[in-house]
Coordinates of C-alpha atoms in Angstrom, one line a residue:
Chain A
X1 CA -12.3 -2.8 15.7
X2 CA -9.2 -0.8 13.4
X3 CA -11.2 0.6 10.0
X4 CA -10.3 3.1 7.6
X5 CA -12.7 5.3 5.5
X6 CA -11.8 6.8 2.5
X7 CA -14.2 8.8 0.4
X8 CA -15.1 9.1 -2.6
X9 CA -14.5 6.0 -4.0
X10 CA -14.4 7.6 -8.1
X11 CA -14.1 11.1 -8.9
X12 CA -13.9 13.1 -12.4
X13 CA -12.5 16.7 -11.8
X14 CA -11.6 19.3 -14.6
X15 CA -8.4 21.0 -14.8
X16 CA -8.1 23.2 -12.6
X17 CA -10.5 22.3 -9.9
X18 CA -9.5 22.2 -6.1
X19 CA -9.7 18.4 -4.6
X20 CA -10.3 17.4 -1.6
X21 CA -10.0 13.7 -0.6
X22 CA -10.7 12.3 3.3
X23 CA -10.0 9.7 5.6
X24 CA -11.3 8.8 8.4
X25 CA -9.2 6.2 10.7
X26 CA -11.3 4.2 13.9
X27 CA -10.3 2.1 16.6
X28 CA -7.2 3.3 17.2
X29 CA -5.5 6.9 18.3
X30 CA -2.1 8.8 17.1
X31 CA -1.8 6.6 14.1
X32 CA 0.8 7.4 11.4
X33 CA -1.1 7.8 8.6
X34 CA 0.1 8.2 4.7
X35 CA -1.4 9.3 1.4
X36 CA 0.3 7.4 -1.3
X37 CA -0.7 7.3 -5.1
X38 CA -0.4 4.9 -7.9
X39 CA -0.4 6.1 -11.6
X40 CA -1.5 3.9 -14.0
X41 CA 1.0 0.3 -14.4
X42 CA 3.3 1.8 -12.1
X43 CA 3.8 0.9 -7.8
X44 CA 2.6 2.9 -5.3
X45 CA 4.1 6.2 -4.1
X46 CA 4.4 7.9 -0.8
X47 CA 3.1 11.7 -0.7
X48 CA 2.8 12.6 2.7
X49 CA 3.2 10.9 5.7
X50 CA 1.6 12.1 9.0
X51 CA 3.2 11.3 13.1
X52 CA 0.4 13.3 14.8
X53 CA -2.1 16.5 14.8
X54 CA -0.2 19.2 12.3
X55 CA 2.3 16.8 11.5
X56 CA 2.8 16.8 7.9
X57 CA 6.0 15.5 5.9
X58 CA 6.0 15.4 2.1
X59 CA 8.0 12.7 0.2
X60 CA 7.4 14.1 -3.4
X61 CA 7.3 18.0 -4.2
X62 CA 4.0 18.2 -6.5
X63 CA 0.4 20.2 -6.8
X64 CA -0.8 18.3 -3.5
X65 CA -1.4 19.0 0.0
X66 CA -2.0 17.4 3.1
X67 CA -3.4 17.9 6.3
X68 CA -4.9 16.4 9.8
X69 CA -7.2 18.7 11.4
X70 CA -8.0 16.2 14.0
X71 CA -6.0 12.9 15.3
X72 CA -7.6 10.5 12.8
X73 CA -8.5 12.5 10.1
X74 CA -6.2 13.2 7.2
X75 CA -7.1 14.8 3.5
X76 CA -5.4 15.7 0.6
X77 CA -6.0 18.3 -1.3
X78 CA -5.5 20.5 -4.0
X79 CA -5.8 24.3 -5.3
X80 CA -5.8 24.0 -8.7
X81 CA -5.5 19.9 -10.5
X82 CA -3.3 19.0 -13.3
X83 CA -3.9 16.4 -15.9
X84 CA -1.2 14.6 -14.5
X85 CA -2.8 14.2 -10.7
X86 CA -4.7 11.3 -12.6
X87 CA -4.2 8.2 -10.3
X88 CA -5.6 5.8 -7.7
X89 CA -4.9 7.6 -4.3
X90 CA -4.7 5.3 -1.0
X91 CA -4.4 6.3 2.6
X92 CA -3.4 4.3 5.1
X93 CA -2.2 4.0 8.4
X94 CA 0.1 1.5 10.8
X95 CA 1.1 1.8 14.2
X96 CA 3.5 -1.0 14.5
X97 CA 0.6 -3.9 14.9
X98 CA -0.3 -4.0 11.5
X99 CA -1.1 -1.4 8.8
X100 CA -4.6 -0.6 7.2
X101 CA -5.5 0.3 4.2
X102 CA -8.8 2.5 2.7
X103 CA -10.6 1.3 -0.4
X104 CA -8.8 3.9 -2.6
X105 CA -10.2 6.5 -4.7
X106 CA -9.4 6.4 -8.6
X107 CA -9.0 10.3 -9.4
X108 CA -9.8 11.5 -13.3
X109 CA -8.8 14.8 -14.3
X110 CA -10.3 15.1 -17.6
Chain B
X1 CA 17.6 2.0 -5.8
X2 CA 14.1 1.4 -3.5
X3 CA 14.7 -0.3 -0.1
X4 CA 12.3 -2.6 -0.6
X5 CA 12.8 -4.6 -4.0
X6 CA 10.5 -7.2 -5.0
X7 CA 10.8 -9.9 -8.0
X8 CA 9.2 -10.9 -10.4
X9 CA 7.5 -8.0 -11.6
X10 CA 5.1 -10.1 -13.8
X11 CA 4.4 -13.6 -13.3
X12 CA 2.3 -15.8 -15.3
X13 CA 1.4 -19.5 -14.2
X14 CA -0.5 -22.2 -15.2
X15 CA -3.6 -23.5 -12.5
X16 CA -2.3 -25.7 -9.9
X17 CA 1.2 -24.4 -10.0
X18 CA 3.3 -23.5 -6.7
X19 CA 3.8 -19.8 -6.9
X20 CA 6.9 -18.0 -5.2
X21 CA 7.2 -13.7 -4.7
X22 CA 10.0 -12.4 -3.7
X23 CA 11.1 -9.0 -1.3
X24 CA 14.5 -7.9 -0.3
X25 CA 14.6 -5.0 1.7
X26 CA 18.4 -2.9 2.5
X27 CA 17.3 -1.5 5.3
X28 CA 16.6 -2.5 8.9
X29 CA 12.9 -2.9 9.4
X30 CA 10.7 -3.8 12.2
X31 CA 8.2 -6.1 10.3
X32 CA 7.1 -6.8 6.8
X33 CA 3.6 -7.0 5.6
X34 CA 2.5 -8.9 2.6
X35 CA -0.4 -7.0 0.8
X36 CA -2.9 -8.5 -2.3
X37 CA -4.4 -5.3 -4.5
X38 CA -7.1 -6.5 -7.1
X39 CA -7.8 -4.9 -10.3
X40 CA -10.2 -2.5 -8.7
X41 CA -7.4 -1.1 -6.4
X42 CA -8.7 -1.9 -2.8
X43 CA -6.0 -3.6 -0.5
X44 CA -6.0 -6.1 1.7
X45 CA -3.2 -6.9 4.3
X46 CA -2.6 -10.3 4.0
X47 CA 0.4 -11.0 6.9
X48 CA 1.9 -9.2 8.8
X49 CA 5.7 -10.8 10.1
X50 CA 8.7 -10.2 11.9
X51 CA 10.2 -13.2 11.8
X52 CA 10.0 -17.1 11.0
X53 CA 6.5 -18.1 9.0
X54 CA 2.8 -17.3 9.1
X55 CA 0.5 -19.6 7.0
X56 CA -3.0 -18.9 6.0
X57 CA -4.7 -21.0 3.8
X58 CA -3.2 -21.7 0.7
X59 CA -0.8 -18.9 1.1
X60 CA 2.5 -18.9 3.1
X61 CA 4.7 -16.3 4.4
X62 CA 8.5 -16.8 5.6
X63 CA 11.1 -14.0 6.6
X64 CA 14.5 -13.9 7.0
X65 CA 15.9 -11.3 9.1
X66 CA 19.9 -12.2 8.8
X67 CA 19.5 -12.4 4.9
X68 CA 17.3 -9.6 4.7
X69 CA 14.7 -11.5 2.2
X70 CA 11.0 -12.6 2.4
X71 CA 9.0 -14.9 0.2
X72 CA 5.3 -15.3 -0.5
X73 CA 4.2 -18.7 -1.7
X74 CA 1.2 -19.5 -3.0
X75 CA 0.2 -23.4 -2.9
X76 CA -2.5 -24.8 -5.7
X77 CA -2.6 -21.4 -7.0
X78 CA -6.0 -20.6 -8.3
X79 CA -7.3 -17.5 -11.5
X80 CA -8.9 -16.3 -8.6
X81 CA -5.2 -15.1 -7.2
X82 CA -4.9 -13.2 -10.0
X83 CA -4.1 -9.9 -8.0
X84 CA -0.9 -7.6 -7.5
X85 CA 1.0 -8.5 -4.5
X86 CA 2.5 -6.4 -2.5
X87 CA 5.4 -5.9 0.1
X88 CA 5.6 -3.5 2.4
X89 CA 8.0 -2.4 5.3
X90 CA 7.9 0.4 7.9
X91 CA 11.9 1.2 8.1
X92 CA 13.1 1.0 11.7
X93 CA 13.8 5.0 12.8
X94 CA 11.5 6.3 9.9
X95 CA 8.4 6.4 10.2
X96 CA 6.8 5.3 7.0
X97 CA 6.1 2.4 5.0
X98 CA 8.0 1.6 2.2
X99 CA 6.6 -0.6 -0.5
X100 CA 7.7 -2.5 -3.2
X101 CA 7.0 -2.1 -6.6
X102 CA 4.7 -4.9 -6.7
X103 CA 4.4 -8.1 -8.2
X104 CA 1.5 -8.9 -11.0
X105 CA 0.1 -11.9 -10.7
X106 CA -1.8 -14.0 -13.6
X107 CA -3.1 -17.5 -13.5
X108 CA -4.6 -19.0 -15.8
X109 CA -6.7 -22.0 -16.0

């Protein structure tokens, strides 16, 4: 069956601190897959967006990275957080049959 | 101006009542989904369409392709779909999904 693993679910970083957020697609192969993020009372955004291996486009110039090491693995990352990376991350991924979506992970940058 | 629009933002409804979301979209687009967020954040996809009208439950999806509009409805709404809703849409020759900003849901008993 199609799941989606995304880990951690919480996280509390100082400023400053390098993130690091995966997720782990199964049941499927060459998904697209995206990182979007949701600030408080607002919709969610698209930050990257991923076609295959390497493939990385970003929809929002920011503090954030992305990457996909292997077909269905994507993280997001960070060298150095702001306060303002705060937010409820989401990956997810569609291939035309339907799109998926991970649990989330609420980010705190205190 | 998003291509996906959705209305009302906020929506608050008595127990019982007939419940209606709306999403345009200004784009072409290959299907829409239909997506219910709870407070805690997690997603879940709750239709997927690309044309015509899915039913599940209580809850009813319809799309219109020439008009470019879809509608959620949710019959003998309950406080337990008190959630965000969500619609989505990956644009035909990007590809990406596209959401809406979401429409927040309240019922009360």
């Amino acid at each position: 069956s199609q799941t989606i693993h995304q880990w951690p679910a919480t996280l509390v970083q100082p400023v400053g601190s390098p993130l690091s957020l995966e997720c782990t697609v199964e049941g499927t192969s060459n998904p697209n897959l995206y990182w979007y993020r949701q600030a408080a009372g607002r919709g969610l955004q698209l930050l990257f967006y991923s076609v295959g291996i390497g493939q990385i486009s970003s929809e929002v110039p920011q503090n954030l990275s992305a990457s996909r090491p292997q077909d269905r693995q994507f993280i997001l990352s960070s060298k150095k957080l702001l306060l303002s990376d705060s937010g409820f991350y989401l990956c997810a991924w569609d291939q035309g049959s339907g799109a998926f979506f991970g649990q989330g992970t609420r980010l705190t940058v205190v | 101006k998003n291509e996906v629009e959705q209305s009302p933002q906020n929506l608050t409804a008595q127990e019982g009542e007939f419940i209606t979301i709306n999403c345009s979209y200004s784009v072409g687009i290959s299907a829409l989904h239909w997506l219910q967020q709870h407070p805690g954040g997690g997603i879940v996809s709750l239709f997927m369409l690309s044309s015509g009208k899915k039913k599940h439950g209580r809850l009813i999806a319809t799309i219109n392709i020439q008009e470019k509009h879809s509608s959620l409805h949710i019959t003998a709404s309950h406080p337990r779909d008190s959630a965000v809703y969500i619609c989505a849409a990956p644009l035909q020759g990007a590809q990406k999904l596209v959401f809406g900003q979401g429409t927040r849901l309240t019922i009360n008993p």
